[in-house]
PDB file of C-alpha atoms and ligand atoms in Angstrom:
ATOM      1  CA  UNK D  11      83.815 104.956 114.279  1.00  0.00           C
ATOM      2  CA  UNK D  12      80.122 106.220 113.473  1.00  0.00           C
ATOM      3  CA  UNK D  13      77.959 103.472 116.088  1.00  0.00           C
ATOM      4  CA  UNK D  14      73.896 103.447 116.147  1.00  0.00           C
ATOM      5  CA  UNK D  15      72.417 102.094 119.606  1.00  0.00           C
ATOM      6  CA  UNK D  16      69.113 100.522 119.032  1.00  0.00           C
ATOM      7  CA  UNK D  17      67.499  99.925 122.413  1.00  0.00           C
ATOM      8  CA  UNK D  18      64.524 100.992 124.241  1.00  0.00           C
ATOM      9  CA  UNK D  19      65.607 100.550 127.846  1.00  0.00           C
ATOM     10  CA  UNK D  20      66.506 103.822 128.302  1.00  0.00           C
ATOM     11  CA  UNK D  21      69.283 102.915 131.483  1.00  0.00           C
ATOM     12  CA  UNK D  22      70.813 100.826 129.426  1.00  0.00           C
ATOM     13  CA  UNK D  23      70.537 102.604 125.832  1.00  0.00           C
ATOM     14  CA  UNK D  24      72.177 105.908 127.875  1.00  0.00           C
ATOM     15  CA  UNK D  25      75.043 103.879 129.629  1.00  0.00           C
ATOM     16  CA  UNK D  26      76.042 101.864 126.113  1.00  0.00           C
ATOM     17  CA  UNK D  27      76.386 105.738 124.766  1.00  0.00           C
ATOM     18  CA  UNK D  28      78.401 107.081 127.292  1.00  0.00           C
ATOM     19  CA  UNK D  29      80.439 103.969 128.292  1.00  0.00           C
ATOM     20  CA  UNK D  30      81.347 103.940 124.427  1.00  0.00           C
ATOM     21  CA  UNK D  31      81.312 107.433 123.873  1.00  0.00           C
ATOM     22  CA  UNK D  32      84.146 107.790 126.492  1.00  0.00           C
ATOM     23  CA  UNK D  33      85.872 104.817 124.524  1.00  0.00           C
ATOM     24  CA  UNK D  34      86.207 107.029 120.983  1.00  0.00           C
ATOM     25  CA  UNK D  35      83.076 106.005 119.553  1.00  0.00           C
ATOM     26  CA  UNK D  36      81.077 108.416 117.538  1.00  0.00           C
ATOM     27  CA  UNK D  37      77.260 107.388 119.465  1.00  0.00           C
ATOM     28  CA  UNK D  38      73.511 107.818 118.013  1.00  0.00           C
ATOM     29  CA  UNK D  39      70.767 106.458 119.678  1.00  0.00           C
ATOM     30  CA  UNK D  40      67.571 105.524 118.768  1.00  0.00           C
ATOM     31  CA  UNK D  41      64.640 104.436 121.188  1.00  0.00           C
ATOM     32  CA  UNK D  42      62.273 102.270 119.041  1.00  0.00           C
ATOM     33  CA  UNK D  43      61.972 100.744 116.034  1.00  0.00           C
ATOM     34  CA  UNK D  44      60.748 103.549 114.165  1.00  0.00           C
ATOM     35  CA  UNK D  45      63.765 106.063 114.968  1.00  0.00           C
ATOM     36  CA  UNK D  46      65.892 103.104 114.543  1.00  0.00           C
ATOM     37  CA  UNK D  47      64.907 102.629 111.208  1.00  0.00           C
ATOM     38  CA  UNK D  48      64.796 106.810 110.227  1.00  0.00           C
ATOM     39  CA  UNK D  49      68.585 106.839 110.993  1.00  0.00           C
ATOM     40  CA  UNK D  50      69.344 103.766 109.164  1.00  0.00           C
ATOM     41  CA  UNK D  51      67.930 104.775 106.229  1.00  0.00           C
ATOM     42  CA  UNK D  52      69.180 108.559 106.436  1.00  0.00           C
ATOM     43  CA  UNK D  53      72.793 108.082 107.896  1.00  0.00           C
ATOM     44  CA  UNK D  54      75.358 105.294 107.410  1.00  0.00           C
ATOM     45  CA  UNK D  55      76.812 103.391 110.726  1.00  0.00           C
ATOM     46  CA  UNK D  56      79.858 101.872 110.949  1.00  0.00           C
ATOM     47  CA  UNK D  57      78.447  99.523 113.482  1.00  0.00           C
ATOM     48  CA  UNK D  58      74.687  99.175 114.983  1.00  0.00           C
ATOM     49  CA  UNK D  59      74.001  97.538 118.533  1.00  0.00           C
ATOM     50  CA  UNK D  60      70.695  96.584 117.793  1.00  0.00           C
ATOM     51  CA  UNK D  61      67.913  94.826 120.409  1.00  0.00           C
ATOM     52  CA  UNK D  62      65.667  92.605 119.177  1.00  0.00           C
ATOM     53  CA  UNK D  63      62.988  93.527 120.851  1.00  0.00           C
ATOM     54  CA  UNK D  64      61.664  96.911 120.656  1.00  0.00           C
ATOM     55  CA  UNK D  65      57.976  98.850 120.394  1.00  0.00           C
ATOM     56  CA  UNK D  66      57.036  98.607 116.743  1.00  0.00           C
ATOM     57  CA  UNK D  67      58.616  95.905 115.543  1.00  0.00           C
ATOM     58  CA  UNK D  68      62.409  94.382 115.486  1.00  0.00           C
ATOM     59  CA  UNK D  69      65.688  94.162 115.544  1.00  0.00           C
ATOM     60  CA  UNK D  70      65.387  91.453 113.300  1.00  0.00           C
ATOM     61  CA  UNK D  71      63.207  93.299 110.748  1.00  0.00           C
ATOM     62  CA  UNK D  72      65.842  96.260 111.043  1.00  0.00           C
ATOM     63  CA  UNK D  73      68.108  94.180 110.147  1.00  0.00           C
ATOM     64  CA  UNK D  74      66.639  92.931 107.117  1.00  0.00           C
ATOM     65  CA  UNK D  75      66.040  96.702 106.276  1.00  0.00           C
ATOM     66  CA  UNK D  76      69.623  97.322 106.255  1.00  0.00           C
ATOM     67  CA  UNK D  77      70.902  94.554 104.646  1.00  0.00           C
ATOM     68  CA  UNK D  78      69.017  95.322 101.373  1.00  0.00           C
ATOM     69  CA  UNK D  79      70.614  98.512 101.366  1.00  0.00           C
ATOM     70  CA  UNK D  80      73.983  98.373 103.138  1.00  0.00           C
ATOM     71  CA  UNK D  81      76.338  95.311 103.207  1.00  0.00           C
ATOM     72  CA  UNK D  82      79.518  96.682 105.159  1.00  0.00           C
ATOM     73  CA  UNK D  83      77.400  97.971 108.494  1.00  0.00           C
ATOM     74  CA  UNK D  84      78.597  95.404 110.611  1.00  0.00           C
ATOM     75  CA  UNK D  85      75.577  94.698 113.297  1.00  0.00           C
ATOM     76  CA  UNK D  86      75.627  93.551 117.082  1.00  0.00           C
ATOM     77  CA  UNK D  87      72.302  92.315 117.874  1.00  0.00           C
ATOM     78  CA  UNK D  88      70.921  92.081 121.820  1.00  0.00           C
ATOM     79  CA  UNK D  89      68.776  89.720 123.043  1.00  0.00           C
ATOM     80  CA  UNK D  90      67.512  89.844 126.447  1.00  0.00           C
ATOM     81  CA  UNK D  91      66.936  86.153 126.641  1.00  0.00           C
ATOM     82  CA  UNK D  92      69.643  82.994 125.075  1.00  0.00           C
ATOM     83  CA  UNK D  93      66.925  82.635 121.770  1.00  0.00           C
ATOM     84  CA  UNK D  94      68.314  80.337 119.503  1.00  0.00           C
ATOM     85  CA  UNK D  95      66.196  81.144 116.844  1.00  0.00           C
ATOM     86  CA  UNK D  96      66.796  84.591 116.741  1.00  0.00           C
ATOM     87  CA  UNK D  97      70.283  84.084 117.032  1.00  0.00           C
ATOM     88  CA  UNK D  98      70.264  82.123 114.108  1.00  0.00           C
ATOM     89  CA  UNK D  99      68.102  84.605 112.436  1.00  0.00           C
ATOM     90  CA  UNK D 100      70.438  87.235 113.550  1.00  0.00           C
ATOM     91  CA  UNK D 101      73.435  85.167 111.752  1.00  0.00           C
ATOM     92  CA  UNK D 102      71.192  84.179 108.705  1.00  0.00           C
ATOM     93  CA  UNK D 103      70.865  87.743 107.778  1.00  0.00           C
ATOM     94  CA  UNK D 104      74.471  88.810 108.559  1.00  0.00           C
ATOM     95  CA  UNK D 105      74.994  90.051 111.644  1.00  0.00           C
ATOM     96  CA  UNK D 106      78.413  89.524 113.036  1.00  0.00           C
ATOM     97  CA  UNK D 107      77.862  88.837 116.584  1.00  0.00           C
ATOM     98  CA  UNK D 108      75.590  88.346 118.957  1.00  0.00           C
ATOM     99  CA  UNK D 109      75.534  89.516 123.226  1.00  0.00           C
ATOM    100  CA  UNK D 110      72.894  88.097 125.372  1.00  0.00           C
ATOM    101  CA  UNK D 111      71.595  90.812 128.200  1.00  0.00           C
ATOM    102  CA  UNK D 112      73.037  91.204 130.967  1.00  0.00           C
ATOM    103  CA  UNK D 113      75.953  92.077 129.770  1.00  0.00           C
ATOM    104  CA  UNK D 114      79.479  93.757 130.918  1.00  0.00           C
ATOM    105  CA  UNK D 115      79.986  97.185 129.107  1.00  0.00           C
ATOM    106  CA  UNK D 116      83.556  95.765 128.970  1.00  0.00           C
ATOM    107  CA  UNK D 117      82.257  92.335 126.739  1.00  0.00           C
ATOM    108  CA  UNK D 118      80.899  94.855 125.155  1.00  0.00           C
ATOM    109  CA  UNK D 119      83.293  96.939 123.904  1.00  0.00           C
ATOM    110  CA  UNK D 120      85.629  94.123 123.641  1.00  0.00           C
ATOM    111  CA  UNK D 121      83.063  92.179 121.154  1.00  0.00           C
ATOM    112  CA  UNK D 122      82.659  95.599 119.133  1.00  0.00           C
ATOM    113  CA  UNK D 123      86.318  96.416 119.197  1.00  0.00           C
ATOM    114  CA  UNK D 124      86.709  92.552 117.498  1.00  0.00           C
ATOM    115  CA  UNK D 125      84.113  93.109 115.408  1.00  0.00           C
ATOM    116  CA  UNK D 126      85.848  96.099 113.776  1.00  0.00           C
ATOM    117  CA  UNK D 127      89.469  94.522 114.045  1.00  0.00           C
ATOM    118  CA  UNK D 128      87.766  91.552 111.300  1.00  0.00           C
ATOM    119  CA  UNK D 129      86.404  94.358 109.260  1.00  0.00           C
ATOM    120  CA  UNK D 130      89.137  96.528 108.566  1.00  0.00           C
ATOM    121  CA  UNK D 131      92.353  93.280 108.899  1.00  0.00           C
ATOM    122  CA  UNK D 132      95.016  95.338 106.403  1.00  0.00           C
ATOM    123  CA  UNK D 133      95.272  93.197 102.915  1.00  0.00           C
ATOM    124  CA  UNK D 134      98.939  92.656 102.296  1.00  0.00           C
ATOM    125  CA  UNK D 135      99.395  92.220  98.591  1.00  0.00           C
ATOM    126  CA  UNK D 136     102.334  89.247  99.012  1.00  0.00           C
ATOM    127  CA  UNK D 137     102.375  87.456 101.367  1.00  0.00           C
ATOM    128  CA  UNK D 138     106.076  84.911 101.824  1.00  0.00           C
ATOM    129  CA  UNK D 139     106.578  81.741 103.813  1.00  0.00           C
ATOM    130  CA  UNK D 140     109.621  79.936 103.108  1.00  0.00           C
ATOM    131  CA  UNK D 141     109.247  79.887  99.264  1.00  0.00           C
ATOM    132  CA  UNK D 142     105.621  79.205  99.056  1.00  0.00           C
ATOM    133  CA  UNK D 143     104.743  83.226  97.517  1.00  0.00           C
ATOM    134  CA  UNK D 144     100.672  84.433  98.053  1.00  0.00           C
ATOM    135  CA  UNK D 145      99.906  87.047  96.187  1.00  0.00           C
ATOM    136  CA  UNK D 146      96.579  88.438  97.959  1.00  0.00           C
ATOM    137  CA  UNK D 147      95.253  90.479  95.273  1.00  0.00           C
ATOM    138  CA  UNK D 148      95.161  87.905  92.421  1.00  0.00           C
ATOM    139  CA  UNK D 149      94.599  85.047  95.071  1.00  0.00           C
ATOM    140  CA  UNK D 150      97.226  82.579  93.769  1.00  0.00           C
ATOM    141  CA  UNK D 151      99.882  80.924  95.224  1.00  0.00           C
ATOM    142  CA  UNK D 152     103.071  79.454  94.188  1.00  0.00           C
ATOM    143  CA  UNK D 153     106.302  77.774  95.149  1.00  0.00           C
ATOM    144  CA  UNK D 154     109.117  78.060  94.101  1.00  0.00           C
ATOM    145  CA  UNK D 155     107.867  79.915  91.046  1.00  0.00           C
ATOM    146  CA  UNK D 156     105.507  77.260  90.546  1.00  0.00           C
ATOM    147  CA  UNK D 157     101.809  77.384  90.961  1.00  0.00           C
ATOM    148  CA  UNK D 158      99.588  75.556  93.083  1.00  0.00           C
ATOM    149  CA  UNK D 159      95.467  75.598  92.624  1.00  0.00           C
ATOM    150  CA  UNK D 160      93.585  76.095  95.534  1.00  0.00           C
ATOM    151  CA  UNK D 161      89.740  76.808  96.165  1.00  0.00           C
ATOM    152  CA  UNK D 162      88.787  79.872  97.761  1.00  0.00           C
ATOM    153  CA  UNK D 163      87.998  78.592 101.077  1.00  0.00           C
ATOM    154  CA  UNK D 164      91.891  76.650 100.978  1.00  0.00           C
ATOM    155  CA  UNK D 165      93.144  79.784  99.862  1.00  0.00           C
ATOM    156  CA  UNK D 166      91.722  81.836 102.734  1.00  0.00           C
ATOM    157  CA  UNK D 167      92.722  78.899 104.920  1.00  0.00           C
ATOM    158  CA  UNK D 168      96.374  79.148 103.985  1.00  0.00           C
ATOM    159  CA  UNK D 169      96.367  83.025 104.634  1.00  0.00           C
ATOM    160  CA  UNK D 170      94.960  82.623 108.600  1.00  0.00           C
ATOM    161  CA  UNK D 171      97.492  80.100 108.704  1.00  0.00           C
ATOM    162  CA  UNK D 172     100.281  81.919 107.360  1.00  0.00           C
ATOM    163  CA  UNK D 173      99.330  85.030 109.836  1.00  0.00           C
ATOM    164  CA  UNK D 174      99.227  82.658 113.229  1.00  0.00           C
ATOM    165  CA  UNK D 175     102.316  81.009 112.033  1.00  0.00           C
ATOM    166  CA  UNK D 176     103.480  79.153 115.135  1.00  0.00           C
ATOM    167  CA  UNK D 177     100.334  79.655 116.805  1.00  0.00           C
ATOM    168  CA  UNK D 178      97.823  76.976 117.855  1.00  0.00           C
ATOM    169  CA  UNK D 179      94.637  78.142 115.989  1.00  0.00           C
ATOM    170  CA  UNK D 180      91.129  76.281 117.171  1.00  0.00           C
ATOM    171  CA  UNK D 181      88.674  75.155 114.991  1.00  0.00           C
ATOM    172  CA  UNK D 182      86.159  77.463 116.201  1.00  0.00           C
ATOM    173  CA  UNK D 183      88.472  80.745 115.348  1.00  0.00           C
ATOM    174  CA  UNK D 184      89.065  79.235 111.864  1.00  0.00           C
ATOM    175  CA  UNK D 185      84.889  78.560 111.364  1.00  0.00           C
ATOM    176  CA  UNK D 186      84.600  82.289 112.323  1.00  0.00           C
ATOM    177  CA  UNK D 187      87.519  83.544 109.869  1.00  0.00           C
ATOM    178  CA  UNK D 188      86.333  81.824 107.337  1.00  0.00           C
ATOM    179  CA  UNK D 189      82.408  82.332 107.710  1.00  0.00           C
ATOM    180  CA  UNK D 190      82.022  84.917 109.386  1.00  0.00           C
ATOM    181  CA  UNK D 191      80.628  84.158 112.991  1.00  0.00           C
ATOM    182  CA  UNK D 192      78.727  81.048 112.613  1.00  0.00           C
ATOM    183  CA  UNK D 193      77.039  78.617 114.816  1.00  0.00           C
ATOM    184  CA  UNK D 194      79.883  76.457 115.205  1.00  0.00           C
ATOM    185  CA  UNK D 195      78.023  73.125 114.587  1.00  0.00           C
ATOM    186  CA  UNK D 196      79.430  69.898 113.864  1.00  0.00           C
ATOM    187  CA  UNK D 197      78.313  70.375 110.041  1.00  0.00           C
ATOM    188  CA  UNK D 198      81.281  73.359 109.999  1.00  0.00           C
ATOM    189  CA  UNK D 199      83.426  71.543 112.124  1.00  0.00           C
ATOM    190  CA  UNK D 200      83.398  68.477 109.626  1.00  0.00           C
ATOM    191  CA  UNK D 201      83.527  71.190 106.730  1.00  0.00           C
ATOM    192  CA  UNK D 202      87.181  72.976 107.907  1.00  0.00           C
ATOM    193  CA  UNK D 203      88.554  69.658 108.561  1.00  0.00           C
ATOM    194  CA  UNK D 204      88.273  68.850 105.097  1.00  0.00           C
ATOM    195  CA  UNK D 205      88.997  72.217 103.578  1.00  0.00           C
ATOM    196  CA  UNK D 206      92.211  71.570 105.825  1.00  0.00           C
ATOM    197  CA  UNK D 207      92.642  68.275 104.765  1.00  0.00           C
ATOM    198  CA  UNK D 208      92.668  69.156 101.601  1.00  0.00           C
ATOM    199  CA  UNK D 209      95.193  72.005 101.431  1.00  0.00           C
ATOM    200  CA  UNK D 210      97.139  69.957 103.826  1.00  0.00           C
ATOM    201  CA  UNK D 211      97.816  67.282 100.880  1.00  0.00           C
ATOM    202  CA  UNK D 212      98.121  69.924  98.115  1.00  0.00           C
ATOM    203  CA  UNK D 213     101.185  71.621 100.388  1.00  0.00           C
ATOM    204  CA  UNK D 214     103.234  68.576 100.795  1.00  0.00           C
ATOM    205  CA  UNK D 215     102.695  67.264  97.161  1.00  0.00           C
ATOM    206  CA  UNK D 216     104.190  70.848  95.905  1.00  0.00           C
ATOM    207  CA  UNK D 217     106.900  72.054  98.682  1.00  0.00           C
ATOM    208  CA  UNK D 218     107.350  68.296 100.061  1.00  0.00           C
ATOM    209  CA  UNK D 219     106.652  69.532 104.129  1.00  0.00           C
ATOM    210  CA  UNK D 220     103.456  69.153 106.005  1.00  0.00           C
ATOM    211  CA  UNK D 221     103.193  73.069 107.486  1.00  0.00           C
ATOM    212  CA  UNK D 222      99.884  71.708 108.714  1.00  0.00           C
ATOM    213  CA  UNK D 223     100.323  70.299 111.957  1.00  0.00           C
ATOM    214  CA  UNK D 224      97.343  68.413 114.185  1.00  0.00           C
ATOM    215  CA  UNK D 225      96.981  69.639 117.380  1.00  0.00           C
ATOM    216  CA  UNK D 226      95.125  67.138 119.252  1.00  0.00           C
ATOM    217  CA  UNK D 227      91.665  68.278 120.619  1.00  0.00           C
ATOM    218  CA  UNK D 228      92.251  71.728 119.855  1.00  0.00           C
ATOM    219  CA  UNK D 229      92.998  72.528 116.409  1.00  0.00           C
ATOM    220  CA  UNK D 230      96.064  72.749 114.010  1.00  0.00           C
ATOM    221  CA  UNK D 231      99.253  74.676 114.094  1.00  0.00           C
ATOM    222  CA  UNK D 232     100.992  75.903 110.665  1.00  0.00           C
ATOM    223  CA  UNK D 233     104.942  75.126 111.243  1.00  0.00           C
ATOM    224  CA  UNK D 234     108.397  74.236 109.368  1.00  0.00           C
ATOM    225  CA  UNK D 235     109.567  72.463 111.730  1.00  0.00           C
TER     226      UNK D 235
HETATM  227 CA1   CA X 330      64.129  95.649 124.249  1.00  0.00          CA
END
């Protein structure tokens, strides 16, 4: 994994290298704003830890930079402060997560190592649950041989659902499969619990069961049973 560093405390830019070096990643480093923006514009990251504040402009702009030219660089932004409004800066332009300083080097790693685990999630081409039959690739569904319309968002729903069978899944993990990493706000909470609802109602009018079960202040559970 190719992984740019964007930070100008140099302590901190030199232990984020070697703690993650020793960890298998393949480290660059860049010290300011303008050497952060030579390397994204000459080389192609994997992943950038990027501060947001650095001499000559930042981490913000940088951002910005990369996103007109590259879409898959998944970006880590620093803050050194809790600054909602870059954080939701940060999100607006598609970063992925978001550490506030201090930080562990463990958090860290674990946030990049999740980062990269939602990235590269292997597409199964058919996927089977009792005899409801998704076919990934052409995003339909069926059961028993007969289809059922969903919307993308139900569609994508179903999958995460399908892969934490029997598992509890919270509202919050399903907000950040589904969006991305977002804010988490009421607006989104409101939003999956319809998108839920929805394909809920359109699973037991085709297969007859409700796979969809409420968990009570914590989030839903897909089940047969
Ligand atoms: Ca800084």
């Amino acid at each position: 994994m190719k992984l740019l560093i964007v930070e100008d405390e140099s302590l901190l830019r030199e232990d984020m290298s070697g703690y993650l070096t020793e960890r298998g990643f393949d480290c660059e480093t860049a010290a300011d704003y303008r050497e952060g923006y030579r390397r994204i514009t000459e080389s192609k990251y994997d992943i950038i830890v990027l501060d947001i504040t650095l001499p000559g402009g930042t981490g913000i702009d940088l951002l910005r930079k990369l996103r007109t030219s590259s879409l898959s660089t998944a970006v880590l932004i620093l803050s050194a402060k809790d600054s909602l409004p870059d954080k939701m800066k940060g999100f607006g332009l598609g970063a992925d997560d978001y550490l506030t300083k201090p930080f562990y080097m463990e958090e860290l790693t674990a946030r990049l190592n999740a980062i990269l685990r939602r990235r590269v999630t292997p597409v199964r081409q058919v996927t089977r649950f009792d005899g409801l039959e998704i076919d990934v690739d052409a995003r339909s569904v069926s059961f028993q041989q007969k289809p059922i319309t969903l919307t993308k968002k139900e569609f994508e729903l179903l999958l995460f659902f399908i892969d934490n069978a029997g598992r509890v899944v919270s509202k919050r993990a399903i907000v950040e499969h589904l969006w991305g990493d977002e804010f988490g706000g009421s607006d989104s909470m409101d939003t999956i619990y319809v998108h839920t609802m929805n394909l809920r109602k359109k699973l037991i009018a085709h297969t007859g069961t409700d796979y969809i079960k409420t968990v009570y202040g914590t989030g839903y559970k897909w089940s047969n049973q």
